[in-house]
Short mmCIF file of C-alpha atoms and ligand atoms in Angstrom, two decimals:
data_model
loop_
_atom_site.label_atom_id
_atom_site.label_comp_id
_atom_site.label_asym_id
_atom_site.label_seq_id
_atom_site.Cartn_x
_atom_site.Cartn_y
_atom_site.Cartn_z
CA MET A 1 0.02 -0.01 -0.08
CA HIS A 2 1.07 3.50 -0.91
CA GLY A 3 2.96 5.44 1.90
CA SER A 4 0.90 8.46 2.07
CA ILE A 5 -1.85 6.45 3.36
CA PHE A 6 0.35 5.28 5.90
CA ALA A 7 1.25 8.62 6.51
CA LEU A 8 -1.94 9.81 6.67
CA LEU A 9 -3.20 7.33 9.14
CA LYS A 10 -0.84 7.90 11.57
CA ARG A 11 -1.78 11.60 11.36
CA TYR A 12 -5.11 10.62 11.22
CA VAL A 13 -4.81 8.60 14.67
CA GLN A 14 -2.64 11.52 16.05
CA THR A 15 -5.32 14.47 15.81
CA GLN A 16 -8.65 11.89 16.26
CA TYR A 17 -6.83 10.45 19.12
CA ASP A 18 -3.54 11.20 20.37
CA HIS A 19 0.53 10.24 19.55
CA SER A 20 0.54 7.77 22.36
CA THR A 21 -2.20 5.97 20.82
CA TRP A 22 -0.43 5.64 17.53
CA VAL A 23 2.77 4.36 19.48
CA THR A 24 0.67 1.70 21.19
CA LEU A 25 -0.88 0.83 17.72
CA THR A 26 2.85 0.26 16.24
CA GLU A 27 3.74 -1.53 19.06
CA LEU A 28 0.91 -3.91 19.36
CA SER A 29 1.33 -4.56 15.23
CA GLY A 30 5.05 -5.09 16.04
CA LEU A 31 6.01 -2.17 13.51
CA GLU A 32 7.55 0.29 16.05
CA THR A 33 10.51 0.84 13.84
CA MET A 34 8.73 1.70 10.66
CA GLU A 35 8.93 5.24 9.18
CA TYR A 36 6.05 5.41 6.89
CA ASP A 37 7.53 7.72 3.88
CA ALA A 38 5.38 8.79 1.21
CA LYS A 39 7.05 7.91 -1.89
CA GLU A 40 7.63 4.17 -0.83
CA VAL A 41 5.12 1.62 -0.94
CA TYR A 42 4.45 -1.11 2.10
CA PRO A 43 3.05 -4.04 2.94
CA ASP A 44 -0.86 -4.54 3.48
CA GLU A 45 -0.27 -6.73 6.08
CA HIS A 46 1.01 -3.35 7.99
CA ILE A 47 -2.46 -1.61 7.43
CA TYR A 48 -4.35 -4.68 8.11
CA ALA A 49 -2.51 -5.05 11.71
CA LEU A 50 -2.63 -1.40 12.52
CA VAL A 51 -6.18 -1.20 11.46
CA GLY A 52 -7.08 -4.53 13.13
CA HIS A 53 -5.78 -3.30 16.67
CA ALA A 54 -7.11 -0.07 16.34
CA ALA A 55 -10.69 -1.90 16.22
CA GLU A 56 -9.57 -3.67 19.01
CA GLN A 57 -8.36 -0.64 21.66
CA THR A 58 -11.06 1.62 20.19
CA GLY A 59 -14.28 -1.04 20.49
CA ILE A 60 -15.10 0.44 16.46
CA PRO A 61 -15.44 -1.86 13.79
CA ALA A 62 -12.87 -2.12 11.51
CA GLY A 63 -15.35 -1.35 8.68
CA GLU A 64 -16.69 1.64 10.08
CA LEU A 65 -13.04 2.95 11.31
CA HIS A 66 -12.60 2.29 7.39
CA GLU A 67 -15.34 4.72 6.66
CA LYS A 68 -14.22 7.53 9.10
CA PHE A 69 -10.28 7.13 7.94
CA GLY A 70 -12.02 6.98 4.06
CA GLU A 71 -13.60 10.63 4.89
CA TYR A 72 -10.42 11.86 6.19
CA LEU A 73 -8.27 11.18 3.38
CA VAL A 74 -10.45 13.23 0.65
CA PRO A 75 -8.35 16.71 1.01
CA ASP A 76 -5.56 15.18 1.05
CA LEU A 77 -5.63 13.23 -1.92
CA MET A 78 -7.27 15.80 -3.50
CA TYR A 79 -4.08 18.37 -2.81
CA MET A 80 -1.73 15.60 -3.81
CA TYR A 81 -3.70 15.03 -7.19
CA GLN A 82 -5.47 18.48 -7.72
CA LYS A 83 -3.71 19.09 -11.16
CA LEU A 84 -5.86 16.16 -12.44
CA ILE A 85 -9.04 17.24 -11.51
CA LYS A 86 -11.09 19.31 -13.75
CA PRO A 87 -12.30 22.80 -12.22
CA GLU A 88 -15.65 21.40 -13.33
CA TRP A 89 -16.16 18.38 -11.62
CA LYS A 90 -18.31 17.17 -8.51
CA THR A 91 -18.73 14.54 -6.52
CA LEU A 92 -20.17 12.72 -8.72
CA ASP A 93 -18.06 13.69 -11.92
CA MET A 94 -15.14 13.10 -9.57
CA ILE A 95 -16.34 9.47 -8.61
CA GLU A 96 -16.70 8.57 -12.29
CA HIS A 97 -12.98 9.94 -13.24
CA THR A 98 -10.77 8.56 -10.40
CA GLU A 99 -10.69 5.42 -12.33
CA GLY A 100 -9.39 6.45 -15.42
CA THR A 101 -7.15 9.12 -13.91
CA MET A 102 -6.56 9.44 -10.58
CA HIS A 103 -6.25 6.06 -10.14
CA ALA A 104 -4.41 5.12 -13.00
CA ARG A 105 -1.89 8.14 -12.32
CA VAL A 106 -1.89 6.40 -9.09
CA ARG A 107 -0.76 2.47 -11.31
CA GLN A 108 1.52 4.29 -13.46
CA GLU A 109 3.56 5.72 -10.43
CA HIS A 110 5.02 2.85 -8.75
CA GLU A 111 4.55 -0.58 -10.48
CA HIS A 112 3.60 -2.26 -6.80
CA ASN A 113 0.83 0.32 -6.45
CA ALA A 114 -2.88 -1.54 -7.53
CA PRO A 115 -5.42 0.67 -6.12
CA PRO A 116 -8.99 -1.37 -6.20
CA VAL A 117 -10.63 -1.10 -9.34
CA LEU A 118 -13.80 0.85 -9.59
CA LYS A 119 -16.38 0.24 -12.54
CA VAL A 120 -18.65 3.54 -12.57
CA THR A 121 -22.15 2.96 -14.16
CA ARG A 122 -23.19 6.33 -14.39
CA LEU A 123 -27.08 6.25 -14.59
CA ASN A 124 -28.17 9.98 -15.40
CA GLU A 125 -26.56 13.59 -14.14
CA ASN A 126 -27.74 12.59 -10.53
CA GLU A 127 -27.13 8.72 -9.96
CA LEU A 128 -24.49 6.11 -10.48
CA ILE A 129 -23.10 2.77 -9.21
CA VAL A 130 -19.90 2.26 -8.53
CA ASP A 131 -18.72 -1.38 -8.58
CA TYR A 132 -15.44 -1.91 -6.37
CA VAL A 133 -13.20 -4.86 -6.78
CA SER A 134 -10.04 -5.66 -4.46
CA PRO A 135 -8.56 -8.20 -2.81
CA ARG A 136 -8.18 -6.15 0.23
CA ARG A 137 -11.46 -6.11 0.68
CA MET A 138 -11.70 -2.54 1.81
CA GLY A 139 -14.98 -1.14 0.74
CA GLY A 140 -16.03 0.68 3.88
CA LEU A 141 -12.71 3.09 2.85
CA ALA A 142 -14.55 3.52 -0.69
CA VAL A 143 -17.94 4.72 1.13
CA GLY A 144 -15.50 6.90 3.49
CA ILE A 145 -13.78 8.39 0.38
CA ILE A 146 -17.17 9.21 -1.42
CA ARG A 147 -18.75 10.80 1.99
CA GLY A 148 -15.63 12.91 2.53
CA LEU A 149 -16.30 13.64 -1.65
CA ALA A 150 -19.47 14.93 -0.79
CA THR A 151 -18.33 17.24 2.43
CA PHE A 152 -15.30 18.28 -0.05
CA PHE A 153 -17.66 19.73 -2.81
CA ASP A 154 -20.28 20.98 -0.07
CA GLU A 155 -22.72 18.79 -1.73
CA ALA A 156 -22.77 16.40 2.17
CA ASP A 157 -26.83 17.22 2.12
CA ARG A 158 -27.60 16.50 -0.92
CA ILE A 159 -25.52 13.09 -1.59
CA ASP A 160 -26.84 9.33 -0.40
CA VAL A 161 -24.27 6.88 -0.60
CA MET A 162 -26.23 3.42 -0.20
CA PRO A 163 -23.75 0.22 -0.39
CA THR A 164 -25.82 -2.91 -1.70
CA THR A 165 -24.00 -5.29 -0.94
CA SER A 166 -21.34 -6.33 2.09
CA GLU A 167 -18.98 -3.87 2.40
CA GLU A 168 -16.55 -6.54 3.33
CA GLY A 169 -15.95 -8.72 0.30
CA GLU A 170 -14.05 -8.56 -2.47
CA ARG A 171 -16.64 -6.82 -4.92
CA VAL A 172 -18.76 -4.36 -3.38
CA SER A 173 -21.72 -2.47 -4.81
CA ILE A 174 -22.18 1.50 -3.88
CA HIS A 175 -25.19 3.28 -4.95
CA VAL A 176 -24.76 7.08 -4.87
CA ARG A 177 -27.17 9.28 -5.48
CA ARG A 178 -27.72 13.32 -5.89
CA THR A 179 -30.84 14.68 -4.70
C1 HEM B 201 -9.03 12.29 -5.55
C2 HEM B 201 -9.33 10.91 -6.27
C3 HEM B 201 -8.65 9.64 -5.58
C4 HEM B 201 -6.91 9.71 -5.28
C5 HEM B 201 -5.92 10.60 -5.28
C6 HEM B 201 -7.07 8.15 -4.91
C7 HEM B 201 -5.82 7.94 -4.65
C8 HEM B 201 -5.62 6.79 -3.94
C9 HEM B 201 -4.35 5.81 -3.48
C10 HEM B 201 -2.87 6.87 -3.76
C11 HEM B 201 -4.58 4.60 -3.01
C12 HEM B 201 -4.06 3.63 -2.66
C13 HEM B 201 -3.25 2.85 -3.98
C14 HEM B 201 -2.31 1.78 -3.42
O1 HEM B 201 -1.37 1.54 -2.52
O2 HEM B 201 -2.00 0.66 -4.00
C15 HEM B 201 -5.88 4.45 -3.16
C16 HEM B 201 -6.51 3.17 -2.79
C17 HEM B 201 -8.01 3.50 -2.34
N1 HEM B 201 -8.68 3.97 -2.92
FE1 HEM B 201 -8.46 5.56 -3.99
N2 HEM B 201 -8.51 7.55 -4.98
C18 HEM B 201 -9.39 8.68 -5.08
C19 HEM B 201 -10.49 8.21 -4.98
C20 HEM B 201 -10.93 6.95 -4.74
C21 HEM B 201 -12.29 7.26 -4.68
C22 HEM B 201 -13.65 8.05 -5.19
C23 HEM B 201 -12.89 5.61 -4.43
C24 HEM B 201 -13.79 4.88 -4.27
C25 HEM B 201 -15.31 5.12 -4.59
C26 HEM B 201 -11.55 5.26 -3.95
C27 HEM B 201 -11.46 3.76 -3.35
C28 HEM B 201 -10.13 3.36 -2.75
C29 HEM B 201 -10.27 2.05 -1.72
C30 HEM B 201 -10.91 1.76 -1.15
C31 HEM B 201 -8.31 2.30 -1.76
C32 HEM B 201 -7.77 0.91 -0.78
C33 HEM B 201 -7.09 0.06 -1.62
C34 HEM B 201 -7.83 -1.26 -1.68
O3 HEM B 201 -9.56 -1.38 -1.58
O4 HEM B 201 -7.58 -1.76 -2.87
N3 HEM B 201 -10.73 5.89 -4.07
N4 HEM B 201 -6.47 5.73 -3.55
#
């Protein structure tokens, strides 16, 4: 997984909880000596261990933590890839173009980057379906990112995010509608 995701997870835990919580999570995961560089790629097992221990420590299910973390990630992701974003895009356009622009660029940047495949079917101006496919089973993160995009584009009160499958599978379907 992309080092920037780890760097942001560290900042998320430090700001939502505190620095000692991050230290505890790294110790419980056997990763206390790790430094995460945004330009490197690290084993997926590290993120599973850190989020798994975070779930145990907080009592919040891992899927829910993924959602919250996904929401938190959005402003930084938008900043990192701002050159690829068209000024006229809003939430639904952003989701529609992620696979062909943002995730395509992420794949080019490092041979080991592997963002999920997002097949997006735009039903009409105000509605689309995202079919998420990833062996990482992080559909909760996808739901959180969509909610974070809605907040980013100031459409949070108009965007409904409705997963139509379990969020825990390798394939997750998410219906997104603007009212
Ligand atoms: C500004 C737009 C976006 C950017 C810049 C972006 C970038 C990234 C990056 C850098 C990763 C790490 C990939 C890796 O380490 O191999 C990632 C993973 C991920 N992205 Fe995106 N992404 C964007 C939008 C989205 C959207 C709209 C969704 C969902 C609808 C999404 C869902 C995910 C998920 C769930 C992962 C975790 C890895 C996995 O499940 O396999 N992303 N993204």
